[in-house]
């Protein structure tokens, strides 16, 4: 217990110290929200990765999908690394940084408003973020309850309040730079922790090959598409169709999530993009790949504690804690710090995104026009406190629909924003009507399916919403009036500006030799 408490106190001390240190980097709106657009590759890559993966992934998704898909769940981690991280950086990173600075846009709604020339688009997109992003924060606490009870015998409410207060302190004081620095520190903890945990858990089952052998003996569940020994060690597992839906939702979804795309706004330089791409991909391979790989052995830890005593149904959130319960105390302490790190980094990204969006995109342009920098900073800090308090209330006393809403939040947000953001960076042909159609499609599919299910799996509903947006935007753009050509050319002029680069990046112009 002394070792576990020492780790926890050290973690808290470093976190608060970083917040205090970062005060000098949070003197105006640009520095508070974007770190002055001068954040280096390591901080940006770790901020991206730690915002991506939280307790929801490590405790909830890894346990649930590992149980359902076996070793094939590792495909989810690989998708997160190569689609959600590598391709996201390659396709979105540079263009997002260039155009967002050119348009002087600090948030995704502000990008929509200026890129498509519509104040209403900006306001509506900020409302979508508020509805689907803020409640999402409450799910971050869920993975902590069992782990803290396991390590410290602390009540869930105490864990929630402690994490919320600590996160609020460093985000309010230091803004984006404090978040980025803490994400770097927390990311290192996550990397070391996941490697140690996987090795310890598998050694408890006789090692990797022995664990594979035992898993191969287990057949699928009744009613599953495939049921025979070895199905949980097969290449695509017992349910490849639903596996694909999870890969799409958790990987492609990052392209349209405002708290993820926001990281590209703050990149410092071209070198930072190249370096950050590699770091982010490796980070995702270790964390996401490791989490789902660990979860894929869930059925080897089947025991009565993971079932609801009244209904007999399996409690997926209890699988990973059950797997960890046999570890030495010091490793359990490391796991708690790992999950706390993942959760706080994601929570800080969510509340910073929500507060900046509501301040800059909703209040500033509608109800409180002409706000000074000082006023904007004050309102954002107050809203951070408000959003954290709201997330605590929802986490401690969740209404019944919250659990469902959390499952569809990625689908609603990415289904609405992915297509108009991606196409808006590359194509001059996207129309304002097409953006509206994407918003209606993304929110419509997920909400209607929530109220009147026509797609039996909310994960698949979210994946379908994303793909539908990618199809709807080009179709509607082809049938609706184009934007003013001069405005569009002005937005894209940033890509034509000349930049001096080394010859290893681009060949010199031949005319220079004449």
Coordinates of C-alpha atoms in Angstrom, one line a residue:
X1 CA 0.0 0.0 0.0
X2 CA 2.9 2.4 0.7
X3 CA 4.3 1.8 -2.8
X4 CA 0.9 2.4 -4.4
X5 CA 0.2 5.5 -2.4
X6 CA 3.7 6.8 -3.2
X7 CA 3.1 6.4 -6.9
X8 CA -0.2 8.1 -6.7
X9 CA 1.2 11.1 -4.7
X10 CA 4.1 11.5 -7.1
X11 CA 1.7 11.4 -10.1
X12 CA -0.5 14.1 -8.5
X13 CA 2.5 16.3 -7.6
X14 CA 4.0 16.2 -11.2
X15 CA 0.6 16.9 -12.7
X16 CA 0.0 20.0 -10.6
X17 CA 3.6 21.2 -11.0
X18 CA 3.2 21.1 -14.8
X19 CA 0.0 23.1 -14.6
X20 CA 1.8 25.8 -12.6
X21 CA 4.8 25.8 -14.9
X22 CA 2.5 26.3 -17.9
X23 CA 0.9 29.5 -16.7
X24 CA 3.3 31.6 -18.7
X25 CA 2.1 29.8 -21.9
X26 CA -1.6 30.7 -21.3
X27 CA -1.6 34.5 -21.5
X28 CA -4.1 34.9 -24.4
X29 CA -6.7 33.0 -26.3
X30 CA -4.3 31.6 -28.9
X31 CA -1.8 30.3 -26.4
X32 CA -4.5 29.0 -24.0
X33 CA -6.3 27.0 -26.8
X34 CA -3.5 26.2 -29.2
X35 CA -0.3 26.7 -27.3
X36 CA 0.6 29.5 -29.6
X37 CA 0.7 27.0 -32.5
X38 CA 4.3 26.2 -31.5
X39 CA 4.0 22.7 -30.0
X40 CA 6.7 20.3 -31.0
X41 CA 6.4 16.8 -32.4
X42 CA 6.8 14.8 -29.2
X43 CA 4.2 16.8 -27.3
X44 CA 1.8 16.8 -30.2
X45 CA 2.1 13.1 -30.9
X46 CA 1.7 12.2 -27.2
X47 CA -1.2 14.6 -26.8
X48 CA -2.9 13.0 -29.8
X49 CA -2.3 9.5 -28.5
X50 CA -3.3 10.0 -24.9
X51 CA -6.5 11.9 -26.0
X52 CA -7.3 8.9 -28.2
X53 CA -7.0 6.2 -25.6
X54 CA -8.7 6.4 -22.2
X55 CA -10.1 4.0 -19.5
X56 CA -12.9 3.4 -22.0
X57 CA -10.5 1.6 -24.3
X58 CA -8.3 -0.1 -21.7
X59 CA -11.0 -1.3 -19.4
X60 CA -14.3 -1.3 -21.4
X61 CA -13.5 -1.9 -25.0
X62 CA -10.5 -4.2 -24.5
X63 CA -12.4 -6.5 -22.2
X64 CA -15.6 -6.5 -24.2
X65 CA -14.1 -7.0 -27.7
X66 CA -11.4 -9.3 -26.4
X67 CA -14.1 -11.5 -25.0
X68 CA -16.2 -11.4 -28.2
X69 CA -13.5 -11.7 -30.8
X70 CA -10.5 -13.3 -29.2
X71 CA -7.0 -12.7 -30.7
X72 CA -8.7 -11.1 -33.8
X73 CA -9.5 -8.1 -31.5
X74 CA -5.9 -7.1 -32.1
X75 CA -7.0 -5.9 -35.5
X76 CA -8.8 -3.1 -33.7
X77 CA -5.5 -1.9 -32.2
X78 CA -3.8 -2.2 -35.6
X79 CA -6.6 -0.2 -37.2
X80 CA -6.2 2.5 -34.5
X81 CA -2.5 2.7 -35.2
X82 CA -2.5 2.7 -39.0
X83 CA -5.8 4.3 -39.8
X84 CA -6.6 6.3 -36.7
X85 CA -3.0 7.6 -36.2
X86 CA -0.7 7.1 -39.3
X87 CA -3.2 7.9 -42.0
X88 CA -4.8 10.7 -40.0
X89 CA -1.5 12.5 -39.6
X90 CA -0.5 11.9 -43.2
X91 CA -3.8 13.0 -44.7
X92 CA -5.0 15.6 -42.3
X93 CA -2.0 16.9 -40.4
X94 CA -0.3 19.3 -42.8
X95 CA -3.4 20.6 -44.5
X96 CA -5.2 21.2 -41.2
X97 CA -2.4 23.2 -39.8
X98 CA -2.0 25.3 -42.9
X99 CA -5.7 26.1 -43.6
X100 CA -6.7 26.6 -39.9
X101 CA -4.0 29.2 -39.5
X102 CA -4.9 30.8 -42.8
X103 CA -8.5 31.1 -41.8
X104 CA -7.5 32.0 -38.2
X105 CA -9.7 29.1 -36.9
X106 CA -8.9 27.8 -33.5
X107 CA -11.8 25.2 -33.3
X108 CA -13.5 22.8 -35.7
X109 CA -16.8 24.8 -35.7
X110 CA -14.8 28.0 -36.5
X111 CA -13.2 26.1 -39.4
X112 CA -16.7 25.2 -40.7
X113 CA -18.0 28.7 -40.3
X114 CA -15.1 30.3 -42.2
X115 CA -14.4 27.6 -44.8
X116 CA -18.1 27.5 -45.8
X117 CA -19.0 31.1 -45.1
X118 CA -21.8 30.4 -42.6
X119 CA -22.2 31.6 -39.0
X120 CA -25.1 29.2 -38.6
X121 CA -22.9 26.2 -39.5
X122 CA -20.5 27.3 -36.8
X123 CA -23.2 27.6 -34.1
X124 CA -24.9 24.3 -35.0
X125 CA -21.7 22.3 -35.1
X126 CA -20.7 23.8 -31.7
X127 CA -24.1 22.6 -30.4
X128 CA -23.5 19.1 -31.7
X129 CA -20.2 19.0 -29.9
X130 CA -21.8 20.1 -26.7
X131 CA -24.6 17.5 -26.9
X132 CA -22.4 14.6 -27.8
X133 CA -19.0 15.4 -26.4
X134 CA -19.7 16.7 -22.9
X135 CA -21.7 13.7 -21.8
X136 CA -19.0 11.5 -23.2
X137 CA -16.7 12.7 -20.5
X138 CA -18.7 10.9 -17.9
X139 CA -17.9 7.5 -19.4
X140 CA -14.2 8.2 -18.8
X141 CA -14.7 7.7 -15.1
X142 CA -16.3 4.3 -15.4
X143 CA -13.1 2.3 -15.9
X144 CA -11.5 3.8 -12.8
X145 CA -14.1 2.6 -10.2
X146 CA -13.2 -1.1 -10.1
X147 CA -9.4 -0.5 -10.4
X148 CA -9.4 2.0 -7.5
X149 CA -11.5 -0.3 -5.4
X150 CA -9.0 -3.1 -6.3
X151 CA -5.9 -1.1 -5.4
X152 CA -7.0 1.3 -2.6
X153 CA -10.5 0.1 -1.5
X154 CA -11.8 3.6 -2.3
X155 CA -15.4 4.4 -3.2
X156 CA -16.2 5.2 -6.8
X157 CA -17.4 8.8 -5.9
X158 CA -14.1 9.6 -4.3
X159 CA -12.2 8.5 -7.4
X160 CA -14.4 10.6 -9.6
X161 CA -14.1 13.7 -7.5
X162 CA -10.3 13.4 -7.1
X163 CA -9.7 12.9 -10.8
X164 CA -12.0 15.8 -11.7
X165 CA -10.4 18.3 -9.3
X166 CA -6.9 17.4 -10.4
X167 CA -7.7 17.7 -14.1
X168 CA -9.5 21.0 -13.5
X169 CA -6.6 22.5 -11.7
X170 CA -4.0 22.0 -14.4
X171 CA -6.2 22.7 -17.4
X172 CA -7.6 25.9 -15.9
X173 CA -4.1 27.2 -14.9
X174 CA -2.1 26.1 -18.0
X175 CA -4.5 25.6 -20.9
X176 CA -3.4 23.6 -23.9
X177 CA 0.3 23.7 -23.0
X178 CA -0.3 22.2 -19.6
X179 CA -2.5 19.5 -21.2
X180 CA 0.3 18.7 -23.8
X181 CA 3.1 18.5 -21.2
X182 CA 1.0 16.3 -18.9
X183 CA 0.0 14.2 -21.8
X184 CA 3.6 13.6 -22.5
X185 CA 4.3 12.6 -18.9
X186 CA 1.1 10.5 -18.7
X187 CA 1.9 8.8 -22.1
X188 CA 5.3 7.6 -20.8
X189 CA 3.5 6.0 -17.8
X190 CA 1.0 4.4 -20.2
X191 CA 3.7 2.9 -22.4
X192 CA 5.7 1.4 -19.5
X193 CA 2.5 0.2 -17.8
X194 CA 1.0 -1.7 -20.7
X195 CA 4.2 -3.6 -21.4
X196 CA 4.6 -4.6 -17.8
X197 CA 1.0 -5.6 -17.4
X198 CA 0.8 -7.8 -20.6
X199 CA 4.0 -9.7 -19.6
X200 CA 2.7 -10.3 -16.0
X201 CA -0.8 -11.4 -17.1
X202 CA 0.4 -13.9 -19.7
X203 CA 3.1 -15.3 -17.4
X204 CA 0.3 -16.1 -14.9
X205 CA -1.2 -18.3 -17.6
X206 CA 2.0 -20.1 -18.4
X207 CA 3.4 -17.7 -20.9
X208 CA 2.3 -16.6 -24.4
X209 CA 2.3 -20.0 -26.2
X210 CA 0.6 -21.8 -23.3
X211 CA -2.1 -19.1 -23.2
X212 CA -2.6 -19.4 -27.0
X213 CA -3.0 -23.1 -26.6
X214 CA -5.6 -22.8 -23.8
X215 CA -7.5 -20.1 -25.8
X216 CA -7.6 -22.4 -28.9
X217 CA -9.5 -25.0 -26.9
X218 CA -12.5 -22.7 -26.3
X219 CA -15.4 -22.7 -28.7
X220 CA -17.6 -19.7 -29.6
X221 CA -20.8 -18.7 -27.9
X222 CA -24.2 -20.2 -28.9
X223 CA -25.7 -18.1 -31.7
X224 CA -22.4 -16.6 -32.8
X225 CA -21.5 -16.8 -36.5
X226 CA -18.7 -19.3 -35.9
X227 CA -18.6 -21.9 -33.1
X228 CA -15.8 -24.4 -33.0
X229 CA -12.5 -24.9 -31.1
X230 CA -9.8 -22.5 -32.2
X231 CA -12.3 -19.8 -33.3
X232 CA -10.8 -17.3 -30.8
X233 CA -7.3 -17.8 -32.2
X234 CA -8.4 -17.6 -35.8
X235 CA -7.3 -14.8 -38.2
X236 CA -10.6 -12.9 -38.2
X237 CA -12.3 -14.4 -35.2
X238 CA -15.8 -15.6 -34.6
X239 CA -17.6 -12.5 -36.0
X240 CA -15.6 -10.7 -38.7
X241 CA -18.5 -8.4 -39.8
X242 CA -19.0 -6.8 -36.4
X243 CA -15.2 -6.7 -35.9
X244 CA -15.0 -4.6 -39.1
X245 CA -17.6 -2.2 -37.6
X246 CA -15.5 -1.7 -34.5
X247 CA -12.3 -1.1 -36.5
X248 CA -14.1 1.6 -38.6
X249 CA -15.7 3.3 -35.7
X250 CA -12.6 3.4 -33.4
X251 CA -10.1 4.1 -36.2
X252 CA -11.8 6.3 -38.9
X253 CA -13.7 8.1 -36.2
X254 CA -10.7 10.1 -35.0
X255 CA -10.6 11.9 -38.3
X256 CA -13.8 13.7 -37.4
X257 CA -13.6 14.1 -33.6
X258 CA -12.9 17.8 -32.7
X259 CA -10.7 17.0 -29.7
X260 CA -8.4 14.9 -32.0
X261 CA -8.2 17.2 -35.0
X262 CA -7.5 20.1 -32.6
X263 CA -4.0 18.7 -32.1
X264 CA -3.1 19.4 -35.7
X265 CA -4.0 23.1 -35.3
X266 CA -1.2 23.5 -32.8
X267 CA 1.7 21.8 -34.7
X268 CA 4.9 23.9 -34.8
X269 CA 6.6 23.0 -38.2
X270 CA 6.9 20.6 -41.1
X271 CA 9.5 18.6 -39.2
X272 CA 7.1 18.3 -36.3
X273 CA 4.5 16.7 -38.6
X274 CA 6.9 14.1 -40.0
X275 CA 8.3 13.2 -36.5
X276 CA 4.9 13.3 -34.9
X277 CA 3.5 10.9 -37.4
X278 CA 6.0 8.2 -36.5
X279 CA 5.7 8.8 -32.8
X280 CA 2.0 8.8 -32.8
X281 CA 1.8 5.6 -34.8
X282 CA 4.2 3.7 -32.5
X283 CA 2.4 5.0 -29.5
X284 CA -0.9 3.7 -30.8
X285 CA 0.6 0.4 -31.7
X286 CA 1.9 -0.2 -28.2
X287 CA -1.2 1.2 -26.3
X288 CA -4.1 0.2 -28.5
X289 CA -2.5 -3.0 -29.9
X290 CA -1.3 -3.9 -26.4
X291 CA -4.7 -3.2 -24.8
X292 CA -6.7 -5.3 -27.3
X293 CA -4.1 -8.0 -27.3
X294 CA -4.4 -8.2 -23.5
X295 CA -8.2 -8.3 -23.7
X296 CA -8.1 -11.1 -26.3
X297 CA -7.2 -13.5 -23.5
X298 CA -10.2 -12.5 -21.5
X299 CA -11.9 -16.0 -21.7
X300 CA -9.0 -17.5 -19.9
X301 CA -10.1 -15.5 -16.8
X302 CA -13.8 -16.6 -16.9
X303 CA -15.0 -16.7 -13.3
X304 CA -18.3 -15.8 -11.4
X305 CA -17.1 -12.3 -10.4
X306 CA -17.5 -11.0 -14.0
X307 CA -21.2 -12.0 -14.1
X308 CA -24.2 -10.1 -12.8
X309 CA -25.5 -12.2 -9.9
X310 CA -29.2 -11.3 -10.7
X311 CA -29.3 -11.5 -14.4
X312 CA -26.4 -13.9 -15.1
X313 CA -25.2 -11.6 -17.9
X314 CA -21.5 -10.9 -18.3
X315 CA -20.3 -7.5 -17.0
X316 CA -17.7 -6.5 -19.6
X317 CA -16.2 -3.7 -17.5
X318 CA -15.3 -6.3 -14.9
X319 CA -13.2 -8.5 -17.2
X320 CA -9.9 -6.5 -17.2
X321 CA -10.0 -5.8 -13.4
X322 CA -10.5 -9.5 -12.9
X323 CA -7.5 -10.3 -15.1
X324 CA -5.4 -7.8 -13.1
X325 CA -6.5 -8.9 -9.6
X326 CA -3.8 -11.6 -9.3
X327 CA -1.0 -9.2 -10.1
X328 CA 1.5 -8.1 -7.4
X329 CA 0.5 -4.9 -5.5
X330 CA 3.2 -2.7 -7.2
X331 CA 1.9 -3.7 -10.6
X332 CA -1.7 -3.0 -9.6
X333 CA -0.5 0.4 -8.5
X334 CA 1.2 0.9 -11.9
X335 CA -2.1 -0.1 -13.7
X336 CA -4.1 2.4 -11.7
X337 CA -1.6 5.2 -12.6
X338 CA -1.8 3.9 -16.3
X339 CA -5.6 4.1 -16.4
X340 CA -5.6 7.4 -14.4
X341 CA -3.2 8.9 -16.9
X342 CA -5.2 7.7 -19.9
X343 CA -8.4 9.0 -18.4
X344 CA -7.2 12.4 -17.3
X345 CA -5.5 13.1 -20.6
X346 CA -8.7 12.4 -22.5
X347 CA -10.8 14.3 -20.0
X348 CA -8.6 17.4 -20.3
X349 CA -8.8 17.3 -24.1
X350 CA -12.6 17.0 -24.0
X351 CA -13.2 19.9 -21.5
X352 CA -10.7 22.2 -23.3
X353 CA -12.4 21.5 -26.6
X354 CA -15.9 21.9 -25.2
X355 CA -15.1 25.2 -23.4
X356 CA -13.2 26.8 -26.3
X357 CA -15.9 25.7 -28.8
X358 CA -18.8 27.1 -26.6
X359 CA -16.9 30.4 -25.9
X360 CA -15.4 31.1 -29.3
X361 CA -18.0 29.6 -31.6
X362 CA -21.3 30.1 -29.7
X363 CA -21.1 32.9 -27.1
X364 CA -18.6 35.2 -28.8
X365 CA -20.5 35.4 -32.1
X366 CA -24.0 35.5 -30.8
X367 CA -24.7 36.6 -27.3
X368 CA -21.5 38.2 -26.2
X369 CA -20.2 40.0 -29.2
X370 CA -17.0 42.1 -28.9
X371 CA -15.6 40.1 -26.0
X372 CA -12.0 41.1 -25.0
X373 CA -9.2 38.6 -24.8
X374 CA -9.4 38.8 -21.0
X375 CA -13.1 38.1 -21.0
X376 CA -12.8 35.1 -23.3
X377 CA -10.1 33.6 -21.2
X378 CA -12.2 34.0 -18.0
X379 CA -15.3 32.5 -19.7
X380 CA -13.3 29.5 -21.0
X381 CA -11.8 28.8 -17.6
X382 CA -15.3 29.0 -16.0
X383 CA -16.7 26.7 -18.6
X384 CA -13.9 24.2 -18.0
X385 CA -15.0 24.1 -14.3
X386 CA -18.6 23.8 -15.4
X387 CA -18.0 21.0 -17.9
X388 CA -15.9 19.0 -15.4
X389 CA -18.6 19.5 -12.7
X390 CA -21.3 18.4 -15.2
X391 CA -19.3 15.3 -16.1
X392 CA -19.0 14.4 -12.4
X393 CA -22.7 14.7 -11.9
X394 CA -23.4 12.5 -14.9
X395 CA -20.8 10.0 -13.8
X396 CA -22.1 9.7 -10.2
X397 CA -25.9 9.9 -11.1
X398 CA -26.1 8.8 -14.7
X399 CA -29.5 8.8 -16.3
X400 CA -30.4 5.6 -18.1
X401 CA -29.8 7.0 -21.6
X402 CA -26.2 8.1 -20.9
X403 CA -24.7 4.7 -21.3
X404 CA -26.4 4.4 -24.7
X405 CA -25.4 7.9 -25.6
X406 CA -21.8 7.2 -24.9
X407 CA -21.8 4.3 -27.3
X408 CA -23.0 6.5 -30.1
X409 CA -21.1 9.7 -29.4
X410 CA -18.2 8.9 -31.7
X411 CA -20.6 7.9 -34.5
X412 CA -22.7 11.1 -34.2
X413 CA -19.7 13.4 -34.0
X414 CA -17.5 11.7 -36.7
X415 CA -20.5 10.9 -38.8
X416 CA -21.4 14.7 -38.9
X417 CA -17.9 16.2 -39.2
X418 CA -15.6 13.7 -40.9
X419 CA -16.7 14.2 -44.5
X420 CA -17.1 18.0 -44.6
X421 CA -13.8 18.5 -42.7
X422 CA -11.8 16.0 -44.9
X423 CA -13.3 17.1 -48.2
X424 CA -13.2 20.7 -47.1
X425 CA -9.4 20.5 -46.8
X426 CA -8.9 19.0 -50.3
X427 CA -11.9 20.0 -52.5
X428 CA -13.2 23.3 -53.6
X429 CA -16.4 21.6 -54.8
X430 CA -18.0 21.0 -51.4
X431 CA -21.2 23.0 -51.0
X432 CA -22.8 24.4 -47.9
X433 CA -25.9 22.2 -48.4
X434 CA -23.6 19.1 -48.4
X435 CA -22.2 20.1 -45.0
X436 CA -25.8 20.4 -43.7
X437 CA -26.6 17.0 -45.2
X438 CA -23.6 15.5 -43.4
X439 CA -24.7 16.9 -40.1
X440 CA -28.3 15.6 -40.6
X441 CA -26.9 12.2 -41.7
X442 CA -24.5 11.8 -38.8
X443 CA -26.8 12.9 -36.0
X444 CA -29.9 11.5 -37.7
X445 CA -28.6 7.9 -38.1
X446 CA -27.3 7.6 -34.6
X447 CA -30.2 9.3 -32.8
X448 CA -32.9 7.6 -34.7
X449 CA -31.2 4.3 -34.2
X450 CA -31.0 5.1 -30.5
X451 CA -34.7 5.8 -30.2
X452 CA -36.0 3.2 -32.8
X453 CA -33.2 0.7 -33.4
X454 CA -33.0 -0.4 -37.1
X455 CA -29.3 -1.4 -36.8
X456 CA -29.0 -4.0 -34.0
X457 CA -25.5 -2.8 -33.0
X458 CA -24.8 0.8 -32.1
X459 CA -21.2 0.4 -33.0
X460 CA -22.2 -0.6 -36.5
X461 CA -24.6 2.3 -36.6
X462 CA -21.8 4.7 -35.8
X463 CA -19.6 3.2 -38.5
X464 CA -22.4 3.4 -41.1
X465 CA -23.0 7.1 -40.2
X466 CA -19.3 7.8 -41.0
X467 CA -19.3 6.0 -44.3
X468 CA -22.7 7.5 -45.2
X469 CA -21.3 11.0 -44.7
X470 CA -18.4 10.3 -47.1
X471 CA -20.9 9.3 -49.7
X472 CA -23.6 11.9 -49.1
X473 CA -21.3 15.0 -49.2
X474 CA -20.1 14.4 -52.8
X475 CA -23.6 13.5 -54.0
X476 CA -25.3 16.6 -52.5
X477 CA -22.4 18.8 -53.6
X478 CA -23.0 17.7 -57.2
X479 CA -26.7 18.7 -57.0
X480 CA -26.6 22.0 -55.0
X481 CA -25.3 25.5 -55.7
X482 CA -21.6 26.1 -55.4
X483 CA -20.0 28.5 -53.0
X484 CA -18.7 31.8 -54.3
X485 CA -15.6 31.0 -56.3
X486 CA -13.6 34.0 -55.0
X487 CA -14.2 33.0 -51.4
X488 CA -13.2 29.4 -52.0
X489 CA -10.1 30.4 -53.9
X490 CA -9.2 32.7 -51.0
X491 CA -9.5 29.9 -48.6
X492 CA -7.3 27.6 -50.7
X493 CA -4.7 30.3 -51.5
X494 CA -2.7 29.2 -48.4
X495 CA -1.7 26.0 -50.2
X496 CA -0.1 28.0 -53.1
X497 CA 2.1 30.2 -50.9
X498 CA 5.8 29.7 -51.7
X499 CA 8.0 28.1 -49.0
X500 CA 11.7 27.5 -48.9
X501 CA 12.5 23.8 -48.4
X502 CA 15.7 21.7 -48.6
X503 CA 16.4 19.9 -51.9
X504 CA 15.9 16.6 -50.2
X505 CA 12.3 17.6 -49.8
X506 CA 11.7 19.1 -53.3
X507 CA 13.8 19.5 -56.4
X508 CA 14.8 23.1 -57.2
X509 CA 13.0 24.9 -60.0
X510 CA 14.9 24.4 -63.3
X511 CA 14.3 28.0 -64.3
X512 CA 16.7 29.0 -61.5
X513 CA 19.6 27.5 -63.5
X514 CA 18.8 29.6 -66.6

